[in-house]
Coordinates of C-alpha atoms in Angstrom, one line a residue:
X1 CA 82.4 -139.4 -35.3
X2 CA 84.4 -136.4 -34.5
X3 CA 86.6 -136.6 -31.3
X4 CA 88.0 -133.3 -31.7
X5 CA 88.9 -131.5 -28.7
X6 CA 88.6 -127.1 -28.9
X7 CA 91.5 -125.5 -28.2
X8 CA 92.2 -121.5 -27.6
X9 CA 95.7 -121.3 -28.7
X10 CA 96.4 -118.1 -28.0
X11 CA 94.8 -114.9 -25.5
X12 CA 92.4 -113.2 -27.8
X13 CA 90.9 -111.1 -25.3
X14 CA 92.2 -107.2 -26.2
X15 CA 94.3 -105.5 -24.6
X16 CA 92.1 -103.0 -22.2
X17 CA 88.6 -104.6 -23.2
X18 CA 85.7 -102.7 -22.4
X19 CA 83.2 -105.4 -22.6
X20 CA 84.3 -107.2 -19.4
X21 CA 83.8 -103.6 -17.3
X22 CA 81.0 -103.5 -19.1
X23 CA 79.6 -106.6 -18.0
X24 CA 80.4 -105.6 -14.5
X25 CA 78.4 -102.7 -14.6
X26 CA 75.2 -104.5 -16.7
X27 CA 75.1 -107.3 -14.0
X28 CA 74.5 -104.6 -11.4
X29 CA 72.0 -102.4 -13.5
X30 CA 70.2 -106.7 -13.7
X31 CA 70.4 -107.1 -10.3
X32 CA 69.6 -103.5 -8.8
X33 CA 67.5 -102.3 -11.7
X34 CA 64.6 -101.6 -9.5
X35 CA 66.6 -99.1 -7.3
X36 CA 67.9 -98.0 -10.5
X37 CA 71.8 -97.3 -9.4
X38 CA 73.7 -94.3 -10.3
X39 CA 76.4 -93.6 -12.0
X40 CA 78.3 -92.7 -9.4
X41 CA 77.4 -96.6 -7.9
X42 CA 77.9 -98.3 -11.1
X43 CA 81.4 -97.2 -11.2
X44 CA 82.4 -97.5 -8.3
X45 CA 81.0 -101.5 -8.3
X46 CA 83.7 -102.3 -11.3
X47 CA 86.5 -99.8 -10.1
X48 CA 86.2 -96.6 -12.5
X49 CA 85.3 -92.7 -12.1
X50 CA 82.1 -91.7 -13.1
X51 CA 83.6 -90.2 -16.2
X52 CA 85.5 -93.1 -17.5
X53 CA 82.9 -95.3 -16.7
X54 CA 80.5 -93.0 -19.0
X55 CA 82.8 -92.4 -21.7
X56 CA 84.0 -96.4 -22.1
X57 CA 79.7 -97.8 -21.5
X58 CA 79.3 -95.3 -24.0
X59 CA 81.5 -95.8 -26.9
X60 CA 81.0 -99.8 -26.2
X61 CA 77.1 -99.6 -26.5
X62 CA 76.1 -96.6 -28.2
X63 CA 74.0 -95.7 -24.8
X64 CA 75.1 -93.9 -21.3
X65 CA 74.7 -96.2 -18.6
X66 CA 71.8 -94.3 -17.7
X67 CA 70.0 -94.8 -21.0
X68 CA 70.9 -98.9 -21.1
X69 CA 69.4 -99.1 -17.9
X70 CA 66.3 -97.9 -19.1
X71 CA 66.4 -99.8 -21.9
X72 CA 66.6 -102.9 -20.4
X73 CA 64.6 -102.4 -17.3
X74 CA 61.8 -105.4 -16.9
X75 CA 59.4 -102.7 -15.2
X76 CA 60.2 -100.4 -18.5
X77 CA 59.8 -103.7 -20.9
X78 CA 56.3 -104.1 -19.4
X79 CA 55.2 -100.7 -19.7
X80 CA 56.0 -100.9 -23.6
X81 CA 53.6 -103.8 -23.7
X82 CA 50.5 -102.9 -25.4
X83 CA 47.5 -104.4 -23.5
X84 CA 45.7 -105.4 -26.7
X85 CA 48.7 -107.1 -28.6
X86 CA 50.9 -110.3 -27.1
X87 CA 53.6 -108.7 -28.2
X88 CA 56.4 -105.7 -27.6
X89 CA 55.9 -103.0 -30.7
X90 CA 57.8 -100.7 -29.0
X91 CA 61.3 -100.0 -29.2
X92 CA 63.1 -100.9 -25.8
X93 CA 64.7 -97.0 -26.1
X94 CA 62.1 -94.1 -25.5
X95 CA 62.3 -92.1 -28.6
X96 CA 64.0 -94.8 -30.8
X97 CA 62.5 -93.4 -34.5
X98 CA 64.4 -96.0 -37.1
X99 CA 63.1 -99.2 -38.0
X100 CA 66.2 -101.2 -37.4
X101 CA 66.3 -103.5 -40.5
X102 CA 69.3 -102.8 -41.8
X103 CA 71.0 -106.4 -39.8
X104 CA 67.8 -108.2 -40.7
X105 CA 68.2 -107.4 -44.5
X106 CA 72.2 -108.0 -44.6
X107 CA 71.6 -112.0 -43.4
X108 CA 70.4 -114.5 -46.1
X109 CA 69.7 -118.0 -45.3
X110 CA 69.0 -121.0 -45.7
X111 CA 68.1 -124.6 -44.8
X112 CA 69.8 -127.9 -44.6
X113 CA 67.8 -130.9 -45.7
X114 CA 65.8 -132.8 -42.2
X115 CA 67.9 -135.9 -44.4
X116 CA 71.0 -133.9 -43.8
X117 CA 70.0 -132.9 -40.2
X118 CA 69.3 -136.2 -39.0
X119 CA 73.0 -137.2 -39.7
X120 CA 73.8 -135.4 -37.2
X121 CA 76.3 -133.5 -39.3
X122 CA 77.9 -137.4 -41.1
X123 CA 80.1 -135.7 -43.8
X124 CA 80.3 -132.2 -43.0
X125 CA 83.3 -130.4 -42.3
X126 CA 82.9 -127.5 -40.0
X127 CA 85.3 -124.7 -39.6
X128 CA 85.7 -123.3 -36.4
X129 CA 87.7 -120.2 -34.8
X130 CA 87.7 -118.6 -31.5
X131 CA 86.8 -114.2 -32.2
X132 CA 87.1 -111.5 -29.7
X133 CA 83.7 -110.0 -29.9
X134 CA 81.4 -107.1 -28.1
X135 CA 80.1 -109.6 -26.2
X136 CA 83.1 -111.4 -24.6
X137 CA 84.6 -114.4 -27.2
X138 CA 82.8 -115.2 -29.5
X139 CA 82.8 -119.2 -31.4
X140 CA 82.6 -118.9 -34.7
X141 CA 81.6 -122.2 -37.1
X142 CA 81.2 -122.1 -40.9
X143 CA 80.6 -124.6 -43.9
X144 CA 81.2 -124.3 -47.4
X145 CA 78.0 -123.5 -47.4
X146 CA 78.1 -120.5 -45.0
X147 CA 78.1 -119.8 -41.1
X148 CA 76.4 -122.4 -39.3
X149 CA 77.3 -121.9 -35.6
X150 CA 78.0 -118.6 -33.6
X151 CA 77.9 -119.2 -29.7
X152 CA 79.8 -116.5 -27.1
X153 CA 81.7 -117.7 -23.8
X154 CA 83.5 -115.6 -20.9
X155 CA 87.5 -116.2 -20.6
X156 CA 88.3 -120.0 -19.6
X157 CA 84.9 -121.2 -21.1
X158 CA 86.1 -121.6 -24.6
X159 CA 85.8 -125.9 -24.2
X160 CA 82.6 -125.3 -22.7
X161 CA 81.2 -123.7 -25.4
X162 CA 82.8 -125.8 -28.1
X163 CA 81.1 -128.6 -26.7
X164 CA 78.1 -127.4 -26.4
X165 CA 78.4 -126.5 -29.9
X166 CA 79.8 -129.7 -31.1
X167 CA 77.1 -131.9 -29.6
X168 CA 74.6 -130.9 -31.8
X169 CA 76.8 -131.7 -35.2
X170 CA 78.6 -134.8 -33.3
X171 CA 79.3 -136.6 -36.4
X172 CA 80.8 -133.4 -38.0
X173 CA 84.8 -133.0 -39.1
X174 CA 85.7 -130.1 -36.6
X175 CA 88.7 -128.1 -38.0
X176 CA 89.9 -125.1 -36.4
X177 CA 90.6 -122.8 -39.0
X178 CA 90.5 -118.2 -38.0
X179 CA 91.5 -117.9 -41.2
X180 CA 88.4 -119.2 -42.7
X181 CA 86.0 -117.9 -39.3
X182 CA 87.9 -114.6 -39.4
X183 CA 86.0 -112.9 -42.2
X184 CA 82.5 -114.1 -40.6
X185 CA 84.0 -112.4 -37.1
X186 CA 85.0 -109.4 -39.0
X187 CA 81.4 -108.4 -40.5
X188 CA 79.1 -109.9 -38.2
X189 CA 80.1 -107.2 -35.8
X190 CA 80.8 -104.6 -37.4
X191 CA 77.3 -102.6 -38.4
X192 CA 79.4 -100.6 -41.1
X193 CA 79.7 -103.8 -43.3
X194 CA 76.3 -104.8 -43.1
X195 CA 75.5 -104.5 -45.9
X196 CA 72.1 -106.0 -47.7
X197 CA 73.7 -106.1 -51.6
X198 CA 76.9 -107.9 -49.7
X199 CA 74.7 -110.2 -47.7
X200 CA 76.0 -112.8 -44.8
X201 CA 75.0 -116.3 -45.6
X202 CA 73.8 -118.7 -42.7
X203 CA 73.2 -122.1 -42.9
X204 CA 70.4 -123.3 -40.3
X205 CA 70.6 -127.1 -39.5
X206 CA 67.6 -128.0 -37.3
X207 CA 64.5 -130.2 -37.6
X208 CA 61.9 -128.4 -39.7
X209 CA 60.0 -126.9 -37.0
X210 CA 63.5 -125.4 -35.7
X211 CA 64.1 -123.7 -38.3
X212 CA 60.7 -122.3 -38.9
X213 CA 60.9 -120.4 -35.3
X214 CA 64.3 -119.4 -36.5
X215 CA 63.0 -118.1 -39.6
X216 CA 60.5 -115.9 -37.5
X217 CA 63.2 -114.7 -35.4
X218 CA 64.9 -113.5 -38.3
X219 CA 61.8 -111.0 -38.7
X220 CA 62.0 -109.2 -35.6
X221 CA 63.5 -105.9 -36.4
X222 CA 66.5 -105.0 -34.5
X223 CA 65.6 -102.8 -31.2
X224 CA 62.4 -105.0 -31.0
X225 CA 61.2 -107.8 -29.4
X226 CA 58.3 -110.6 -29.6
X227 CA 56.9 -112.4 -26.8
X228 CA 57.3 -116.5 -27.2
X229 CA 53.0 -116.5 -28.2
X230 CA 53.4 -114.1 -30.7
X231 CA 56.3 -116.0 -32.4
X232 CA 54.4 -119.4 -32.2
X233 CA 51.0 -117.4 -34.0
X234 CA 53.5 -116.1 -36.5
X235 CA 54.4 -119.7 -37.4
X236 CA 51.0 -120.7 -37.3
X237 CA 50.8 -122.6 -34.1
X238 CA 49.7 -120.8 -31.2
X239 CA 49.5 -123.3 -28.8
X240 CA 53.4 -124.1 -29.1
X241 CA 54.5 -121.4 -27.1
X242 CA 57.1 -123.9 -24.5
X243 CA 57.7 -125.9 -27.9
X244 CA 58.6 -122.2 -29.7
X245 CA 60.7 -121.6 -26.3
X246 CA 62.7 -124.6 -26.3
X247 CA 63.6 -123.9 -30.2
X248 CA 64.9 -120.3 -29.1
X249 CA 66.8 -121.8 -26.8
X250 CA 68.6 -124.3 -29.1
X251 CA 69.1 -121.7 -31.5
X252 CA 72.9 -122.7 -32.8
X253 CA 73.5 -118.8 -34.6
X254 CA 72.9 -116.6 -31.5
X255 CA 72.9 -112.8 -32.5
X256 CA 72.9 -113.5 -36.0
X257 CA 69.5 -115.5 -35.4
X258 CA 68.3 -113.6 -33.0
X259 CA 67.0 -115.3 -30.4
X260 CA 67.5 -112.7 -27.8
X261 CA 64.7 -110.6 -29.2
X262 CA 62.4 -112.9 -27.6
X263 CA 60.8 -112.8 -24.2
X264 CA 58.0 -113.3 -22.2
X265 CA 54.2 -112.0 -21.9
X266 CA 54.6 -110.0 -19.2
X267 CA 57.8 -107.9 -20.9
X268 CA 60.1 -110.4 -18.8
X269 CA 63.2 -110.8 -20.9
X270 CA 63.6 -114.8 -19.6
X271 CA 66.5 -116.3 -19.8
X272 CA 69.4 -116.7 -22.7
X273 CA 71.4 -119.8 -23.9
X274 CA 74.3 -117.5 -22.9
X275 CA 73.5 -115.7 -20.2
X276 CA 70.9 -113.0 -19.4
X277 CA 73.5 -110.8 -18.7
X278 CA 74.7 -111.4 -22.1
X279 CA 71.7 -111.1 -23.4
X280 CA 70.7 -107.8 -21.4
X281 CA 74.0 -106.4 -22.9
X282 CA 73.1 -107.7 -27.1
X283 CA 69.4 -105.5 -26.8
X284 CA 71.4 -102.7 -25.0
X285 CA 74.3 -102.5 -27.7
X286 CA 71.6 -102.9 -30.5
X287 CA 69.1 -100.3 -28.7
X288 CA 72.4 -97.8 -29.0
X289 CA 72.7 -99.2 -32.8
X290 CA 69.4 -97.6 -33.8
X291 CA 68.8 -94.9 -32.2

């Protein structure tokens, strides 16, 4: 069993980054959605101008502040509910046209043996490097046989993170290698390289049932959502909507695997393995992606 102990080496975090202001200003817009803040109040909360705030939300997520807000409003969320459907069908952005399958189509998968799984990872070498991401740092951990493990921390929770990670794989060889995770960094978020004849490949290692809701996730097109009862009649068993939850939640490839397309009946987007302001700001970047 693996002992191995994650270490950030070095200060990854870019110089001037515009996700942790924009983190600021998404934790206000979740906290004071309902009063629906301005820009002028948004700015001043994480110490911009109006202007700079506008131009730097906008060229991280595709969206004006204004826009995100409405795009991740709970009160918006349940208005795009159709009454007749347990499900979301509409796009979280009003007037959101494309279908958003072009990250769906670039990931190709696949699934490790429940022999392999219940190992608990005996005689697998994972691969793991710590990424600067959209979405604060991002872990990063690969086999031979493809990415297997993409979890996101805020500065100083890098140990946190990589044992959270590690747990599930105890018995796993950990080696930290960027060289190796570097290339899986590169093109997971970068929408230019995704590419479906160049497609990423992901490894899911889960119990069968695991990776049958993860599977399903993998269906949602980006810039939609499915509520938990929808995804558990998808998989043909409706009555496992907590069972369908609790799967989501130990979803081991967040973003790739997207688990933050999923929420509850009422349009409520629940919580996130990460955070909810993490997750708020993955449908808002992807809501700017395809519209």
């Amino acid at each position: 069993m693996s002992t191995h102990t994650a270490v950030l080496k070095k200060d990854i975090t870019p110089e001037g980054s515009d996700y942790e202001i924009v983190r600021r200003a998404i934790e206000k817009i979740s906290l004071d959605y309902r009063d629906q803040p301005s820009l002028e109040e948004l700015a001043e909360e994480v110490g911009e101008t109006p202007t700079g705030l506008q131009k730097l939300f906008t060229r991280w997520a595709g969206l004006s502040p204004k826009a995100f807000l409405q795009a991740v409003t709970l009160d918006h969320a349940r208005r795009l509910l159709d009454s007749g459907m347990p499900l979301l069908e509409t796009s979280f952005e009003l007037g959101m046209s494309g279908p958003g399958r072009l990250h769906d189509l670039f990931v190709t998968h696949e699934a490790m043996s429940p022999g392999d799984y219940k190992t608990r990872g005996a005689g697998l070498t994972i691969r793991y490097g710590f990424h600067s991401s959209p979405f604060g740092t991002a872990l990063i951990m690969a086999t031979e046989r493809g990415l297997a493990g993409l979890a996101f921390s805020d500065p100083g929770e890098e140990r946190a993170a990589f044992a959270d990670m590690s747990s599930r794989w105890p018995n796993a060889i950990y080696v930290e290698d960027m060289t190796a995770t570097g290339p899986y960094a590169a093109r997971i978020f970068d929408p230019t390289l995704w590419r479906p004849d160049q497609p990423l490949h992901v490894v899911m290692i889960g119990t069968d049932f695991q990776v049958r809701v993860w599977e399903a996730l993998l269906k949602i097109p980006m810039g939609k959502a499915r509520t938990y009862s929808s995804i558990a009649a998808s998989i043909g068993a409706p009555s496992a909507s907590r069972a369908v939850g609790a799967a989501n939640g130990a979803n081991p490839l967040s973003f790739v695997v997207p688990c933050h397309r999923a929420i509850g009946k009422s349009g409520d987007l629940t919580g996130y393995h990460w955070g909810l302001t993490r997750k708020r700001a993955i449908l808002g970047w992807e809501a700017g992606q395809v519209s």
